Amino acid sequence: MEIRTQVTEFVQDRIKALRNQNAATGLYQNIACLRANTMKFLPNFFRKAQLAKIFLCFPDPHFKARKHKARIVSTTLNSEYAFVMKSGGIVYTITDVEDLHKWMVQHFDEHPSFERVSKNEEAEDECVSIMIVETEEGKKVERNKGEKFIACFRRVANPPWPRE
């Protein structure tokens, strides 16, 4: 799910090309890109506990404090992610903006439905290495010799009820 038209079109074109290149094997049939606002419609597309992985790759940092409510990670949205995630599922985050990284870590750490994945487990996860090296934005950051900040969070099976 992507809100930006240009990005959606780019990803959809890449998917079509991969399907054509691999027509004989039938690969890449289980991938899609929809232009939609995740912040508004995520539970309309997925049922409870349907997803094993969510990737938040180089989201818009919305630098100004008054725009922080538009960030893709927040207490409310983390509850939506928890709803659609299977127990043990992982949310992968990557950004080149350290302040945004700290924001995402803080909000996932504070949410009872998620726990941080260890650095060792992150280092061994194939999805993390692909996210760092193979995404278009990741390649751009690499070319510009920028830094990438990664954090992964596992969906907890039975989170405790919040205390009042």
Coordinates of C-alpha atoms in Angstrom, one line a residue:
M1 CA 0.0 0.0 0.0
E2 CA 1.4 3.3 -1.0
I3 CA -0.2 6.8 -1.0
R4 CA 2.1 8.4 -3.7
T5 CA 0.9 7.9 -7.3
Q6 CA 4.4 8.0 -8.8
V7 CA 5.8 5.4 -6.4
T8 CA 2.8 3.2 -6.9
E9 CA 3.2 3.3 -10.7
F10 CA 6.9 2.6 -10.5
V11 CA 6.3 -0.5 -8.2
Q12 CA 3.5 -1.8 -10.4
D13 CA 5.7 -1.5 -13.5
R14 CA 8.5 -3.4 -11.7
I15 CA 6.0 -6.2 -10.7
K16 CA 4.8 -6.5 -14.3
A17 CA 8.4 -6.7 -15.6
L18 CA 9.3 -9.3 -13.1
R19 CA 6.3 -11.4 -14.0
N20 CA 7.1 -11.1 -17.7
Q21 CA 10.8 -12.1 -17.1
N22 CA 9.7 -15.1 -15.1
A23 CA 6.6 -16.2 -17.0
A24 CA 7.8 -19.7 -17.4
T25 CA 8.3 -20.2 -13.6
G26 CA 5.2 -18.3 -12.5
L27 CA 7.1 -16.3 -9.9
Y28 CA 6.0 -13.0 -8.6
Q29 CA 2.3 -13.8 -8.6
N30 CA 1.8 -13.2 -4.9
I31 CA 2.8 -9.5 -4.9
A32 CA 0.9 -6.4 -5.6
C33 CA 1.0 -2.6 -5.0
L34 CA -2.1 -0.6 -4.3
R35 CA -2.5 3.1 -4.2
A36 CA -4.2 3.6 -0.9
N37 CA -3.8 5.5 2.4
T38 CA -2.6 2.9 4.9
M39 CA -3.4 5.3 7.7
K40 CA -7.1 5.2 6.8
F41 CA -7.7 1.9 5.1
L42 CA -5.4 -0.8 6.4
P43 CA -8.0 -2.9 8.2
N44 CA -10.2 -2.7 5.1
F45 CA -7.7 -4.7 3.1
F46 CA -6.5 -7.3 5.7
R47 CA -8.3 -9.5 8.2
K48 CA -7.1 -10.0 11.8
A49 CA -3.7 -11.8 12.0
Q50 CA -3.4 -12.1 8.2
L51 CA 0.1 -10.7 7.7
A52 CA 3.5 -12.1 8.8
K53 CA 5.6 -9.2 7.7
I54 CA 5.1 -5.4 7.2
F55 CA 7.8 -3.3 5.7
L56 CA 8.0 0.5 6.4
C57 CA 10.8 1.5 4.1
F58 CA 12.0 5.1 4.0
P59 CA 8.7 6.7 5.1
D60 CA 8.2 10.4 4.8
P61 CA 9.8 11.9 7.9
H62 CA 7.3 14.9 8.2
F63 CA 10.0 17.0 9.9
K64 CA 7.7 19.7 11.3
A65 CA 6.2 19.0 14.7
R66 CA 2.7 19.9 13.4
K67 CA 3.1 17.2 10.7
H68 CA 4.1 14.4 13.1
K69 CA 0.5 13.2 13.2
A70 CA 1.0 12.3 9.5
R71 CA 3.8 9.9 10.2
I72 CA 3.2 6.2 9.4
V73 CA 4.2 5.1 12.9
S74 CA 2.1 6.2 15.8
T75 CA 0.4 4.7 18.8
T76 CA -2.9 4.4 16.9
L77 CA -1.4 3.0 13.7
N78 CA 0.7 0.5 15.7
S79 CA -2.6 -0.9 17.1
E80 CA -3.8 -1.2 13.5
Y81 CA -0.5 -3.0 12.6
A82 CA -1.0 -5.3 15.6
F83 CA -4.5 -6.2 14.5
V84 CA -3.4 -7.3 11.0
M85 CA -0.2 -9.1 12.2
K86 CA 0.1 -12.7 13.1
S87 CA 1.6 -13.5 16.4
G88 CA 5.4 -13.6 15.9
G89 CA 5.1 -11.5 12.7
I90 CA 7.7 -8.8 12.2
V91 CA 7.4 -5.1 11.3
Y92 CA 10.6 -4.0 9.5
T93 CA 11.5 -0.3 9.6
I94 CA 14.3 1.4 7.7
T95 CA 15.0 5.1 7.3
D96 CA 17.9 7.5 6.6
V97 CA 16.6 10.0 9.1
E98 CA 17.9 9.4 12.6
D99 CA 15.1 11.4 14.3
L100 CA 12.4 9.5 12.5
H101 CA 14.2 6.2 13.4
K102 CA 14.2 7.2 17.1
W103 CA 10.5 8.2 16.8
M104 CA 9.6 4.8 15.3
V105 CA 11.6 2.9 17.9
Q106 CA 10.0 4.9 20.7
H107 CA 6.5 4.3 19.5
F108 CA 6.9 0.5 18.9
D109 CA 8.8 0.1 22.2
E110 CA 5.9 1.8 24.0
H111 CA 3.3 -0.4 22.4
P112 CA 2.4 -3.5 24.4
S113 CA 1.8 -5.6 21.2
F114 CA 5.4 -5.3 20.0
E115 CA 8.9 -6.2 21.2
R116 CA 12.2 -5.2 19.6
V117 CA 14.0 -7.9 17.7
S118 CA 17.6 -8.4 18.8
K119 CA 20.4 -7.0 16.7
N120 CA 21.7 -10.6 16.2
E121 CA 18.4 -11.7 14.8
E122 CA 18.2 -8.6 12.6
A123 CA 21.7 -9.4 11.2
E124 CA 20.6 -12.9 10.3
D125 CA 17.3 -12.0 8.8
E126 CA 17.4 -12.1 5.0
C127 CA 14.6 -9.5 4.7
V128 CA 16.8 -7.0 6.5
S129 CA 19.7 -7.4 4.2
I130 CA 17.4 -7.1 1.1
M131 CA 15.7 -4.1 2.6
I132 CA 19.1 -2.4 3.1
V133 CA 20.6 -3.2 -0.3
E134 CA 17.8 -3.9 -2.8
T135 CA 15.2 -1.1 -2.3
E136 CA 15.5 1.9 -4.7
E137 CA 15.7 4.3 -1.8
G138 CA 18.3 2.1 -0.1
K139 CA 20.4 2.2 -3.3
K140 CA 20.0 6.0 -3.4
V141 CA 21.2 6.4 0.2
E142 CA 24.1 4.1 -0.5
R143 CA 25.1 6.2 -3.6
N144 CA 25.0 9.4 -1.5
K145 CA 27.0 7.6 1.3
G146 CA 24.2 8.2 3.8
E147 CA 23.4 6.2 6.9
K148 CA 20.6 3.8 7.2
F149 CA 18.8 3.1 10.5
I150 CA 17.0 -0.2 10.9
A151 CA 14.7 -1.6 13.6
C152 CA 12.5 -4.6 13.6
F153 CA 9.6 -5.4 16.0
R154 CA 7.9 -8.7 16.7
R155 CA 4.2 -9.0 17.3
V156 CA 3.7 -10.4 20.8
A157 CA 1.3 -13.3 21.1
N158 CA -0.8 -12.1 24.1
P159 CA 0.2 -8.6 25.1
P160 CA -0.8 -7.5 28.6
W161 CA -3.8 -5.2 29.1
P162 CA -2.8 -1.6 29.8
R163 CA -3.0 -0.6 33.4
E164 CA -4.9 2.5 34.4

